[in-house]
PDB file of C-alpha atoms in Angstrom:
ATOM      1  CA  MET K   6      80.967 133.517 112.529  1.00 57.00           C
ATOM      2  CA  GLY K   7      82.728 130.670 114.207  1.00 69.00           C
ATOM      3  CA  ILE K   8      82.845 126.950 113.311  1.00 80.00           C
ATOM      4  CA  GLU K   9      79.712 125.345 113.700  1.00 85.00           C
ATOM      5  CA  PRO K  10      79.615 121.630 115.279  1.00 87.00           C
ATOM      6  CA  VAL K  11      77.495 120.517 112.185  1.00 88.00           C
ATOM      7  CA  ASP K  12      80.400 121.715 109.813  1.00 88.00           C
ATOM      8  CA  VAL K  13      82.482 119.662 111.927  1.00 91.00           C
ATOM      9  CA  LEU K  14      80.451 116.470 112.039  1.00 93.00           C
ATOM     10  CA  LEU K  15      79.947 116.932 108.042  1.00 92.00           C
ATOM     11  CA  ALA K  16      83.754 117.205 107.455  1.00 93.00           C
ATOM     12  CA  GLY K  17      84.540 114.343 109.912  1.00 95.00           C
ATOM     13  CA  LEU K  18      81.923 111.936 108.135  1.00 95.00           C
ATOM     14  CA  GLY K  19      83.014 113.096 104.755  1.00 93.00           C
ATOM     15  CA  ALA K  20      86.699 112.379 105.512  1.00 95.00           C
ATOM     16  CA  ILE K  21      85.580 109.150 106.643  1.00 96.00           C
ATOM     17  CA  ALA K  22      83.818 108.251 104.001  1.00 95.00           C
ATOM     18  CA  LEU K  23      86.505 109.529 101.597  1.00 93.00           C
ATOM     19  CA  GLY K  24      89.104 107.510 103.535  1.00 94.00           C
ATOM     20  CA  ALA K  25      86.940 104.136 103.668  1.00 94.00           C
ATOM     21  CA  GLY K  26      86.404 104.864  99.688  1.00 92.00           C
ATOM     22  CA  VAL K  27      89.972 105.273  98.991  1.00 90.00           C
ATOM     23  CA  LEU K  28      90.426 101.651 100.731  1.00 92.00           C
ATOM     24  CA  VAL K  29      87.708 100.274  99.261  1.00 89.00           C
ATOM     25  CA  VAL K  30      89.341 100.532  95.943  1.00 84.00           C
ATOM     26  CA  SER K  31      92.978 100.047  96.740  1.00 84.00           C
ATOM     27  CA  THR K  32      92.803  96.817  98.794  1.00 85.00           C
ATOM     28  CA  ARG K  33      93.513  93.789  97.330  1.00 78.00           C
ATOM     29  CA  HIS K  34      91.054  91.422  99.322  1.00 81.00           C
ATOM     30  CA  ILE K  35      87.886  91.424  97.868  1.00 80.00           C
ATOM     31  CA  VAL K  36      85.823  90.820 101.208  1.00 81.00           C
ATOM     32  CA  ARG K  37      88.020  93.606 102.851  1.00 86.00           C
ATOM     33  CA  ALA K  38      86.790  95.697 100.203  1.00 86.00           C
ATOM     34  CA  GLY K  39      83.273  95.106 100.787  1.00 85.00           C
ATOM     35  CA  LEU K  40      83.795  95.926 104.322  1.00 88.00           C
ATOM     36  CA  TRP K  41      85.206  99.124 103.441  1.00 92.00           C
ATOM     37  CA  LEU K  42      82.169  99.662 101.505  1.00 90.00           C
ATOM     38  CA  VAL K  43      79.994  98.995 104.496  1.00 91.00           C
ATOM     39  CA  VAL K  44      81.825 102.039 106.199  1.00 94.00           C
ATOM     40  CA  THR K  45      81.735 104.319 103.242  1.00 94.00           C
ATOM     41  CA  LEU K  46      77.879 103.701 102.899  1.00 92.00           C
ATOM     42  CA  GLY K  47      77.660 104.192 106.715  1.00 93.00           C
ATOM     43  CA  ALA K  48      79.411 107.419 106.876  1.00 95.00           C
ATOM     44  CA  THR K  49      77.213 108.431 103.974  1.00 94.00           C
ATOM     45  CA  ALA K  50      74.257 107.731 105.934  1.00 93.00           C
ATOM     46  CA  GLY K  51      75.772 109.797 108.705  1.00 94.00           C
ATOM     47  CA  LEU K  52      76.041 112.661 106.332  1.00 93.00           C
ATOM     48  CA  TYR K  53      72.385 112.621 105.531  1.00 92.00           C
ATOM     49  CA  LEU K  54      71.605 112.260 109.460  1.00 91.00           C
ATOM     50  CA  VAL K  55      73.557 115.697 109.666  1.00 91.00           C
ATOM     51  CA  LEU K  56      71.659 117.386 107.159  1.00 87.00           C
ATOM     52  CA  THR K  57      68.235 116.080 108.471  1.00 83.00           C
ATOM     53  CA  ALA K  58      67.481 113.556 105.871  1.00 83.00           C
ATOM     54  CA  GLU K  59      66.202 111.021 107.996  1.00 84.00           C
ATOM     55  CA  LEU K  60      64.317 109.056 105.648  1.00 82.00           C
ATOM     56  CA  VAL K  61      67.402 109.065 102.930  1.00 85.00           C
ATOM     57  CA  ALA K  62      69.659 107.920 105.648  1.00 88.00           C
ATOM     58  CA  TRP K  63      67.483 105.107 106.786  1.00 88.00           C
ATOM     59  CA  VAL K  64      67.439 104.138 103.117  1.00 87.00           C
ATOM     60  CA  GLN K  65      71.025 103.921 102.684  1.00 88.00           C
ATOM     61  CA  VAL K  66      71.470 101.930 105.795  1.00 89.00           C
ATOM     62  CA  LEU K  67      68.956  99.448 104.697  1.00 86.00           C
ATOM     63  CA  LEU K  68      68.818  99.413 101.153  1.00 86.00           C
ATOM     64  CA  TYR K  69      72.769  99.809 100.588  1.00 84.00           C
ATOM     65  CA  VAL K  70      74.478  98.615 103.666  1.00 84.00           C
ATOM     66  CA  GLY K  71      72.073  95.707 104.429  1.00 82.00           C
ATOM     67  CA  ALA K  72      71.089  94.811 100.905  1.00 82.00           C
ATOM     68  CA  VAL K  73      73.850  95.493  98.181  1.00 82.00           C
ATOM     69  CA  VAL K  74      76.588  94.880 100.209  1.00 80.00           C
ATOM     70  CA  VAL K  75      75.458  91.566 101.649  1.00 80.00           C
ATOM     71  CA  LEU K  76      74.337  90.746  98.198  1.00 81.00           C
ATOM     72  CA  LEU K  77      78.013  91.397  97.177  1.00 79.00           C
ATOM     73  CA  LEU K  78      79.505  89.395  99.815  1.00 75.00           C
ATOM     74  CA  PHE K  79      76.967  86.372  98.998  1.00 76.00           C
ATOM     75  CA  ALA K  80      77.938  86.546  95.346  1.00 77.00           C
ATOM     76  CA  VAL K  81      81.719  86.645  96.154  1.00 75.00           C
ATOM     77  CA  MET K  82      80.826  83.155  97.967  1.00 73.00           C
ATOM     78  CA  LEU K  83      79.034  81.976  95.777  1.00 73.00           C
ATOM     79  CA  THR K  84      81.423  82.370  92.550  1.00 74.00           C
ATOM     80  CA  ARG K  85      83.765  80.580  94.490  1.00 68.00           C
ATOM     81  CA  ALA K  86      86.116  83.856  94.076  1.00 63.00           C
ATOM     82  CA  PRO K  87      89.521  83.820  95.733  1.00 64.00           C
ATOM     83  CA  ILE K  88      88.787  85.172  99.162  1.00 65.00           C
ATOM     84  CA  GLY K  89      92.692  86.600 100.226  1.00 65.00           C
ATOM     85  CA  ALA K  90      94.811  88.767  98.113  1.00 63.00           C
ATOM     86  CA  SER K  91      94.278  88.466  94.234  1.00 62.00           C
ATOM     87  CA  ASP K  92      96.832  89.456  91.601  1.00 62.00           C
ATOM     88  CA  ASP K  93      93.606  89.896  89.136  1.00 61.00           C
ATOM     89  CA  LEU K  94      92.361  92.926  91.034  1.00 57.00           C
ATOM     90  CA  ASP K  95      95.709  94.943  89.893  1.00 61.00           C
ATOM     91  CA  ARG K  96      94.539  97.181  87.161  1.00 65.00           C
ATOM     92  CA  PRO K  97      96.599  99.924  85.914  1.00 71.00           C
ATOM     93  CA  ARG K  98      96.388 102.852  88.648  1.00 73.00           C
ATOM     94  CA  TRP K  99      96.827 106.090  86.270  1.00 80.00           C
ATOM     95  CA  ALA K 100      93.480 105.151  84.363  1.00 80.00           C
ATOM     96  CA  GLY K 101      91.716 105.206  87.764  1.00 75.00           C
ATOM     97  CA  LEU K 102      93.456 107.906  89.242  1.00 80.00           C
ATOM     98  CA  LEU K 103      92.724 110.071  85.949  1.00 88.00           C
ATOM     99  CA  ILE K 104      89.033 109.238  86.127  1.00 86.00           C
ATOM    100  CA  GLY K 105      88.803 109.765  89.920  1.00 82.00           C
ATOM    101  CA  GLY K 106      90.717 112.797  89.792  1.00 87.00           C
ATOM    102  CA  GLY K 107      88.600 114.195  87.058  1.00 90.00           C
ATOM    103  CA  ALA K 108      85.562 113.354  88.529  1.00 90.00           C
ATOM    104  CA  GLY K 109      86.007 114.838  91.786  1.00 86.00           C
ATOM    105  CA  LEU K 110      87.304 118.196  90.355  1.00 91.00           C
ATOM    106  CA  GLY K 111      84.230 118.374  88.038  1.00 91.00           C
ATOM    107  CA  LEU K 112      81.701 117.611  90.833  1.00 87.00           C
ATOM    108  CA  ALA K 113      84.194 120.304  93.311  1.00 88.00           C
ATOM    109  CA  ALA K 114      83.604 122.803  90.625  1.00 89.00           C
ATOM    110  CA  LEU K 115      79.451 121.953  89.921  1.00 87.00           C
ATOM    111  CA  LEU K 116      79.282 122.233  93.686  1.00 82.00           C
ATOM    112  CA  VAL K 117      81.246 125.764  94.258  1.00 83.00           C
ATOM    113  CA  ASP K 118      79.482 127.115  91.063  1.00 83.00           C
ATOM    114  CA  ALA K 119      75.934 126.161  92.757  1.00 80.00           C
ATOM    115  CA  TYR K 120      76.373 127.273  95.945  1.00 75.00           C
ATOM    116  CA  ARG K 121      79.144 130.209  95.690  1.00 76.00           C
ATOM    117  CA  TRP K 122      80.529 129.680  99.348  1.00 68.00           C
ATOM    118  CA  SER K 123      76.970 130.703 100.331  1.00 70.00           C
ATOM    119  CA  ARG K 124      75.230 129.433 103.499  1.00 70.00           C
ATOM    120  CA  VAL K 125      72.365 127.379 103.115  1.00 63.00           C
ATOM    121  CA  GLU K 126      69.848 127.238 105.947  1.00 70.00           C
ATOM    122  CA  SER K 127      68.544 123.711 107.272  1.00 64.00           C
ATOM    123  CA  PRO K 128      64.915 122.753 106.257  1.00 60.00           C
ATOM    124  CA  ARG K 129      62.968 122.152 109.331  1.00 62.00           C
ATOM    125  CA  THR K 130      62.645 118.543 110.519  1.00 61.00           C
ATOM    126  CA  GLY K 131      60.330 116.223 109.221  1.00 56.00           C
ATOM    127  CA  THR K 132      59.408 118.094 106.094  1.00 64.00           C
ATOM    128  CA  GLY K 133      62.083 116.206 104.255  1.00 67.00           C
ATOM    129  CA  ALA K 134      60.347 112.583 103.568  1.00 70.00           C
ATOM    130  CA  GLU K 135      56.996 114.453 102.240  1.00 75.00           C
ATOM    131  CA  GLN K 136      59.187 116.167  99.571  1.00 75.00           C
ATOM    132  CA  ILE K 137      61.193 113.639  98.398  1.00 73.00           C
ATOM    133  CA  GLY K 138      57.758 111.737  97.902  1.00 76.00           C
ATOM    134  CA  ALA K 139      56.399 113.918  95.995  1.00 76.00           C
ATOM    135  CA  GLU K 140      59.480 114.317  93.935  1.00 75.00           C
ATOM    136  CA  VAL K 141      60.218 110.688  93.583  1.00 75.00           C
ATOM    137  CA  PHE K 142      56.278 110.341  92.478  1.00 78.00           C
ATOM    138  CA  ARG K 143      55.461 113.218  90.618  1.00 81.00           C
ATOM    139  CA  THR K 144      59.119 114.663  88.661  1.00 80.00           C
ATOM    140  CA  TRP K 145      61.263 111.561  88.710  1.00 77.00           C
ATOM    141  CA  VAL K 146      58.806 108.905  87.758  1.00 79.00           C
ATOM    142  CA  LEU K 147      60.015 108.032  84.413  1.00 82.00           C
ATOM    143  CA  PRO K 148      63.707 107.915  85.405  1.00 80.00           C
ATOM    144  CA  PHE K 149      62.887 105.368  88.603  1.00 77.00           C
ATOM    145  CA  GLU K 150      61.239 103.110  86.267  1.00 83.00           C
ATOM    146  CA  VAL K 151      63.980 103.199  83.658  1.00 84.00           C
ATOM    147  CA  LEU K 152      66.440 102.452  86.573  1.00 82.00           C
ATOM    148  CA  SER K 153      64.599  99.560  87.504  1.00 82.00           C
ATOM    149  CA  VAL K 154      64.701  98.383  84.172  1.00 86.00           C
ATOM    150  CA  LEU K 155      68.619  98.848  83.914  1.00 85.00           C
ATOM    151  CA  LEU K 156      68.790  97.323  87.071  1.00 82.00           C
ATOM    152  CA  LEU K 157      67.279  94.064  86.099  1.00 84.00           C
ATOM    153  CA  ALA K 158      69.482  94.064  83.209  1.00 85.00           C
ATOM    154  CA  ALA K 159      72.485  94.196  84.904  1.00 82.00           C
ATOM    155  CA  LEU K 160      70.894  91.430  87.359  1.00 80.00           C
ATOM    156  CA  ILE K 161      70.493  88.895  84.221  1.00 82.00           C
ATOM    157  CA  GLY K 162      73.816  90.181  83.037  1.00 80.00           C
ATOM    158  CA  ALA K 163      75.557  88.878  85.881  1.00 76.00           C
ATOM    159  CA  ILE K 164      73.722  85.949  85.939  1.00 76.00           C
ATOM    160  CA  VAL K 165      74.720  85.226  82.348  1.00 76.00           C
ATOM    161  CA  ILE K 166      78.390  86.049  82.931  1.00 76.00           C
ATOM    162  CA  SER K 167      78.513  83.654  86.270  1.00 73.00           C
ATOM    163  CA  ARG K 168      77.179  80.579  84.188  1.00 70.00           C
ATOM    164  CA  PRO K 169      79.589  79.187  81.871  1.00 69.00           C
ATOM    165  CA  ASP K 170      77.069  76.845  80.170  1.00 70.00           C
ATOM    166  CA  ILE K 171      74.695  79.662  79.011  1.00 62.00           C
ATOM    167  CA  GLY K 172      77.027  81.777  76.619  1.00 56.00           C
ATOM    168  CA  SER K 173      79.254  79.030  75.591  1.00 57.00           C
ATOM    169  CA  ARG K 174      79.329  77.550  72.024  1.00 59.00           C
ATOM    170  CA  PRO K 175      78.270  73.952  71.327  1.00 57.00           C
ATOM    171  CA  ASP K 176      81.343  72.509  70.764  1.00 57.00           C
ATOM    172  CA  ASN K 177      82.516  73.575  74.392  1.00 54.00           C
ATOM    173  CA  ARG K 178      79.548  72.108  76.217  1.00 54.00           C
ATOM    174  CA  SER K 179      80.708  68.824  75.938  1.00 56.00           C
ATOM    175  CA  GLU K 180      83.921  69.930  77.625  1.00 59.00           C
ATOM    176  CA  ILE K 181      82.169  71.979  80.256  1.00 60.00           C
ATOM    177  CA  GLY K 182      80.089  68.887  80.933  1.00 61.00           C
ATOM    178  CA  ARG K 183      83.528  66.768  81.495  1.00 62.00           C
ATOM    179  CA  GLN K 184      84.631  69.141  83.645  1.00 65.00           C
ATOM    180  CA  GLU K 185      81.808  69.286  86.014  1.00 65.00           C
ATOM    181  CA  SER K 186      81.695  65.649  86.083  1.00 64.00           C
ATOM    182  CA  ARG K 187      85.364  65.447  86.818  1.00 67.00           C
ATOM    183  CA  ARG K 188      84.790  67.746  89.889  1.00 67.00           C
ATOM    184  CA  GLU K 189      81.683  65.804  91.198  1.00 65.00           C
ATOM    185  CA  SER K 190      83.568  62.499  91.146  1.00 61.00           C
TER     186      SER K 190
END
């Protein structure tokens, strides 16, 4: 019972995803954080490919790498956020380490309890898409639709936050208008 090449690939891609994920949250450059997120999501897609979940891997690449990261970078550009290093991104590190470490330990305990270090046989190639489709459209239809409403609410919230004229009080609107007219001239 030796080390399988699949195990080496999984460990390597997992290490890349973990390292890039740490760089996403530790860098002070927001654009670099977005690019490290691309590496993290790409390594995750590689993990799906190794696990013979080709459909999930391509969905990962198309939706997350291709759409979400591009949306994030466009949002940074359109909101005129600082591109370089920013002191506004500094947060207390102990809270993030505590929450991240607790979540990581909880997930590790869950996986160890679920599999008990047993060997799991890989499914046949080509059946994963049918199984995922059956689960999504039979068992998980309601959570899927609730998630779409949640994402719509997040999008509306992002629009409200990014527009200073929507959420402001009536006495501040004249000040905002004066500031915008000064910028235009």
